[in-house]
Short mmCIF file of C-alpha atoms and ligand atoms in Angstrom, two decimals:
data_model
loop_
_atom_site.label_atom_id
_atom_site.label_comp_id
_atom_site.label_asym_id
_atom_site.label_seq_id
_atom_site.Cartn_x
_atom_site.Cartn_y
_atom_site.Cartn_z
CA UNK A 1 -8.64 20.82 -7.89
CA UNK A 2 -10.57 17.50 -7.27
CA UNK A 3 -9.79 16.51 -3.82
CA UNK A 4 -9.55 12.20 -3.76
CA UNK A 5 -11.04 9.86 -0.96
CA UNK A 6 -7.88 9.27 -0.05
CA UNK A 7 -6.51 13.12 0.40
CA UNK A 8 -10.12 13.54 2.23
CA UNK A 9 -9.21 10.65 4.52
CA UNK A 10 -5.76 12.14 4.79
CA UNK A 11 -6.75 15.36 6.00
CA UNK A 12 -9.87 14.01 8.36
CA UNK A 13 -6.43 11.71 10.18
CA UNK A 14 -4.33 14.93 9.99
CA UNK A 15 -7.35 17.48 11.50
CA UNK A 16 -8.57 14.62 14.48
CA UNK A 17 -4.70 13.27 14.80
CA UNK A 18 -5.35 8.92 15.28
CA UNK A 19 -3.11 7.61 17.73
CA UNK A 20 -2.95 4.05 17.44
CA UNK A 21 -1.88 1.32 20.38
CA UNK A 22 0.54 -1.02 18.83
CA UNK A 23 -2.78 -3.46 19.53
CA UNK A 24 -5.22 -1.35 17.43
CA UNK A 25 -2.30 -1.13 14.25
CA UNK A 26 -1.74 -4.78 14.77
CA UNK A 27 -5.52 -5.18 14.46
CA UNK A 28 -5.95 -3.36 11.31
CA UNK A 29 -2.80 -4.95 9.74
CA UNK A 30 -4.68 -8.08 9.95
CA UNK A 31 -7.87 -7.48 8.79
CA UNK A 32 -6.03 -6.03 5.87
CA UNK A 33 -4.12 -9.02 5.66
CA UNK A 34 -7.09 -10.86 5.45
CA UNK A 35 -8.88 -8.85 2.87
CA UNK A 36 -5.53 -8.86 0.54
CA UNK A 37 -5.38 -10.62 -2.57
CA UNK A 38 -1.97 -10.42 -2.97
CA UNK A 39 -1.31 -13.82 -2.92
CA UNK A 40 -3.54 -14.00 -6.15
CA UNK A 41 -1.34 -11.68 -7.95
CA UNK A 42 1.64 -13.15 -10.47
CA UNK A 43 3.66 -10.73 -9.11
CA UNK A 44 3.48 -11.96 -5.28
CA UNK A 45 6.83 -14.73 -4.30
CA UNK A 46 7.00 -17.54 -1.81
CA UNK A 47 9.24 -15.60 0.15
CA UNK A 48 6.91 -13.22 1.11
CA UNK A 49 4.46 -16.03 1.75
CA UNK A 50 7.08 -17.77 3.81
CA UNK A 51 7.43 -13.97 6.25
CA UNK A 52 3.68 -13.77 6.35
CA UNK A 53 3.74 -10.74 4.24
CA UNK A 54 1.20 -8.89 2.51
CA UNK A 55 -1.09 -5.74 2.49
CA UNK A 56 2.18 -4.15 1.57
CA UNK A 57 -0.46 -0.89 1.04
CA UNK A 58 0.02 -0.41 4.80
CA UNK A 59 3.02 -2.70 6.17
CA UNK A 60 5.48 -0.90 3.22
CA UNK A 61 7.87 -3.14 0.58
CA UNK A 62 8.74 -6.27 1.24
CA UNK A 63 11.33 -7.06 3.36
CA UNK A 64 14.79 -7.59 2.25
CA UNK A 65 13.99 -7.30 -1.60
CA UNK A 66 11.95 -10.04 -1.37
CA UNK A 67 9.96 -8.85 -4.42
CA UNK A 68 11.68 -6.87 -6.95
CA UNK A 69 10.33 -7.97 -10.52
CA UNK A 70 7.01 -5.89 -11.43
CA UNK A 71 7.14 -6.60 -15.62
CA UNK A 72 3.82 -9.24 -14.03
CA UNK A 73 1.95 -6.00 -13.00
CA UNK A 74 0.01 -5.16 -9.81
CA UNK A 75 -3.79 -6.75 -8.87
CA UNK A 76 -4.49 -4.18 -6.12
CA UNK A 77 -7.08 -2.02 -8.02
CA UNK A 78 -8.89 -5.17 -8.03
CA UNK A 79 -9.01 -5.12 -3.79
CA UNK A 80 -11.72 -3.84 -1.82
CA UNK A 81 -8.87 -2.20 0.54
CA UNK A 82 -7.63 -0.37 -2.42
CA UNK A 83 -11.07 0.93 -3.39
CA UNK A 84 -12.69 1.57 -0.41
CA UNK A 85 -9.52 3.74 1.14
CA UNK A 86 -9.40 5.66 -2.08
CA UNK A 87 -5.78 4.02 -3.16
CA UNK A 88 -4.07 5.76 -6.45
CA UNK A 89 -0.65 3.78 -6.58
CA UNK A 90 0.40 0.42 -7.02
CA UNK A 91 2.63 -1.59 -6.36
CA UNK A 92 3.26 -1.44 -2.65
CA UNK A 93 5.51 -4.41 -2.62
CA UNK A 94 7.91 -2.83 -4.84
CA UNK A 95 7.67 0.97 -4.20
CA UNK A 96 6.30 1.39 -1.08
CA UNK A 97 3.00 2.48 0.95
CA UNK A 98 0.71 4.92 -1.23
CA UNK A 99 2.00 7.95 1.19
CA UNK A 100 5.41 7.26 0.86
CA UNK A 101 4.93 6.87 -2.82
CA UNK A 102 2.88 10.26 -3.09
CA UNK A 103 5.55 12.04 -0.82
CA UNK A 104 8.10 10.47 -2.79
CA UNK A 105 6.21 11.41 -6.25
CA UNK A 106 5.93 15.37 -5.09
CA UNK A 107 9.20 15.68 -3.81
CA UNK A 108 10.70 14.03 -7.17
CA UNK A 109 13.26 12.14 -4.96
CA UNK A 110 13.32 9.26 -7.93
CA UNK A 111 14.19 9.09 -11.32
CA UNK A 112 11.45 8.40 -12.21
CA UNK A 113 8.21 9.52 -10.99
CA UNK A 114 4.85 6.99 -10.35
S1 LIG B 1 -4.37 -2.72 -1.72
FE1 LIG B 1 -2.91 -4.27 -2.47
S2 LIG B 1 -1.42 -4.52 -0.82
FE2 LIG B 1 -3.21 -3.47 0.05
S3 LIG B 1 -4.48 -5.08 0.93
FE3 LIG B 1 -5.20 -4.75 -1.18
S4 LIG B 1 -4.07 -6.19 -2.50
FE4 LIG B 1 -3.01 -6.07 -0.50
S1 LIG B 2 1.31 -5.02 -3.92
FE1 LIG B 2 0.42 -5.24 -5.98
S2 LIG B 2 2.17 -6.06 -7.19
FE2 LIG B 2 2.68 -6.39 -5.06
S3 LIG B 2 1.99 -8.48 -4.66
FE3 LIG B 2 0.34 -7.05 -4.03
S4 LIG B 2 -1.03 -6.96 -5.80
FE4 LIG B 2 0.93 -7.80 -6.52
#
């Protein structure tokens, strides 16, 4: 079986564990943040823009149900984030980060299955 960029960085966290000061995860939620082009995407709402939300990839779904309507689809395959980490899903907003989605996915703990 083809092992993704993503699985590979997976497993490189999980064999040299990464233990991250709240400083160093506040760091790389920004730079995220800065590299997201979520705001671009006809999906995104002012709410979120109104919390400072984005890179939902690593931060989870937006809070409160901010953003529930996905029938405008998902630009994140279009981010360098996305490629460069080795991303599969989509819609983070929505469904949550790509780990919770692939955990959620194996497990079949939805109706339906991303
Ligand atoms: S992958 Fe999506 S949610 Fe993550 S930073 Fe890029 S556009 Fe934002
Ligand atoms: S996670 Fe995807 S669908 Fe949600 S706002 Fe970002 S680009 Fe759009």
């Amino acid at each position: 079986m083809d092992i993704t960029k993503f699985e590979k960085y997976l497993a490189l966290v999980t064999d040299h564990p990464l233990v991250l000061s709240p400083a160093e995860r506040a760091g790389i939620i920004l730079t995220r943040k800065e590299h997201c082009i979520c705001p671009a995407c006809p999906t995104y709402r002012k709410c979120a823009e109104k919390a400072g939300d984005r890179a939902f990839c690593t931060i989870g779904k937006s809070r409160e149900g901010c953003i529930t309507d996905e029938s405008s689809g998902c630009r994140c395959p279009d981010c360098s984030i996305y490629r460069d980490v080795g991303f599969e899903k989509e819609f983070f907003c929505t469904r949550g980060t790509e780990q919770q989605q692939r955990i959620l996915s194996v497990l079949e703990m939805r109706e339906e299955v991303y």
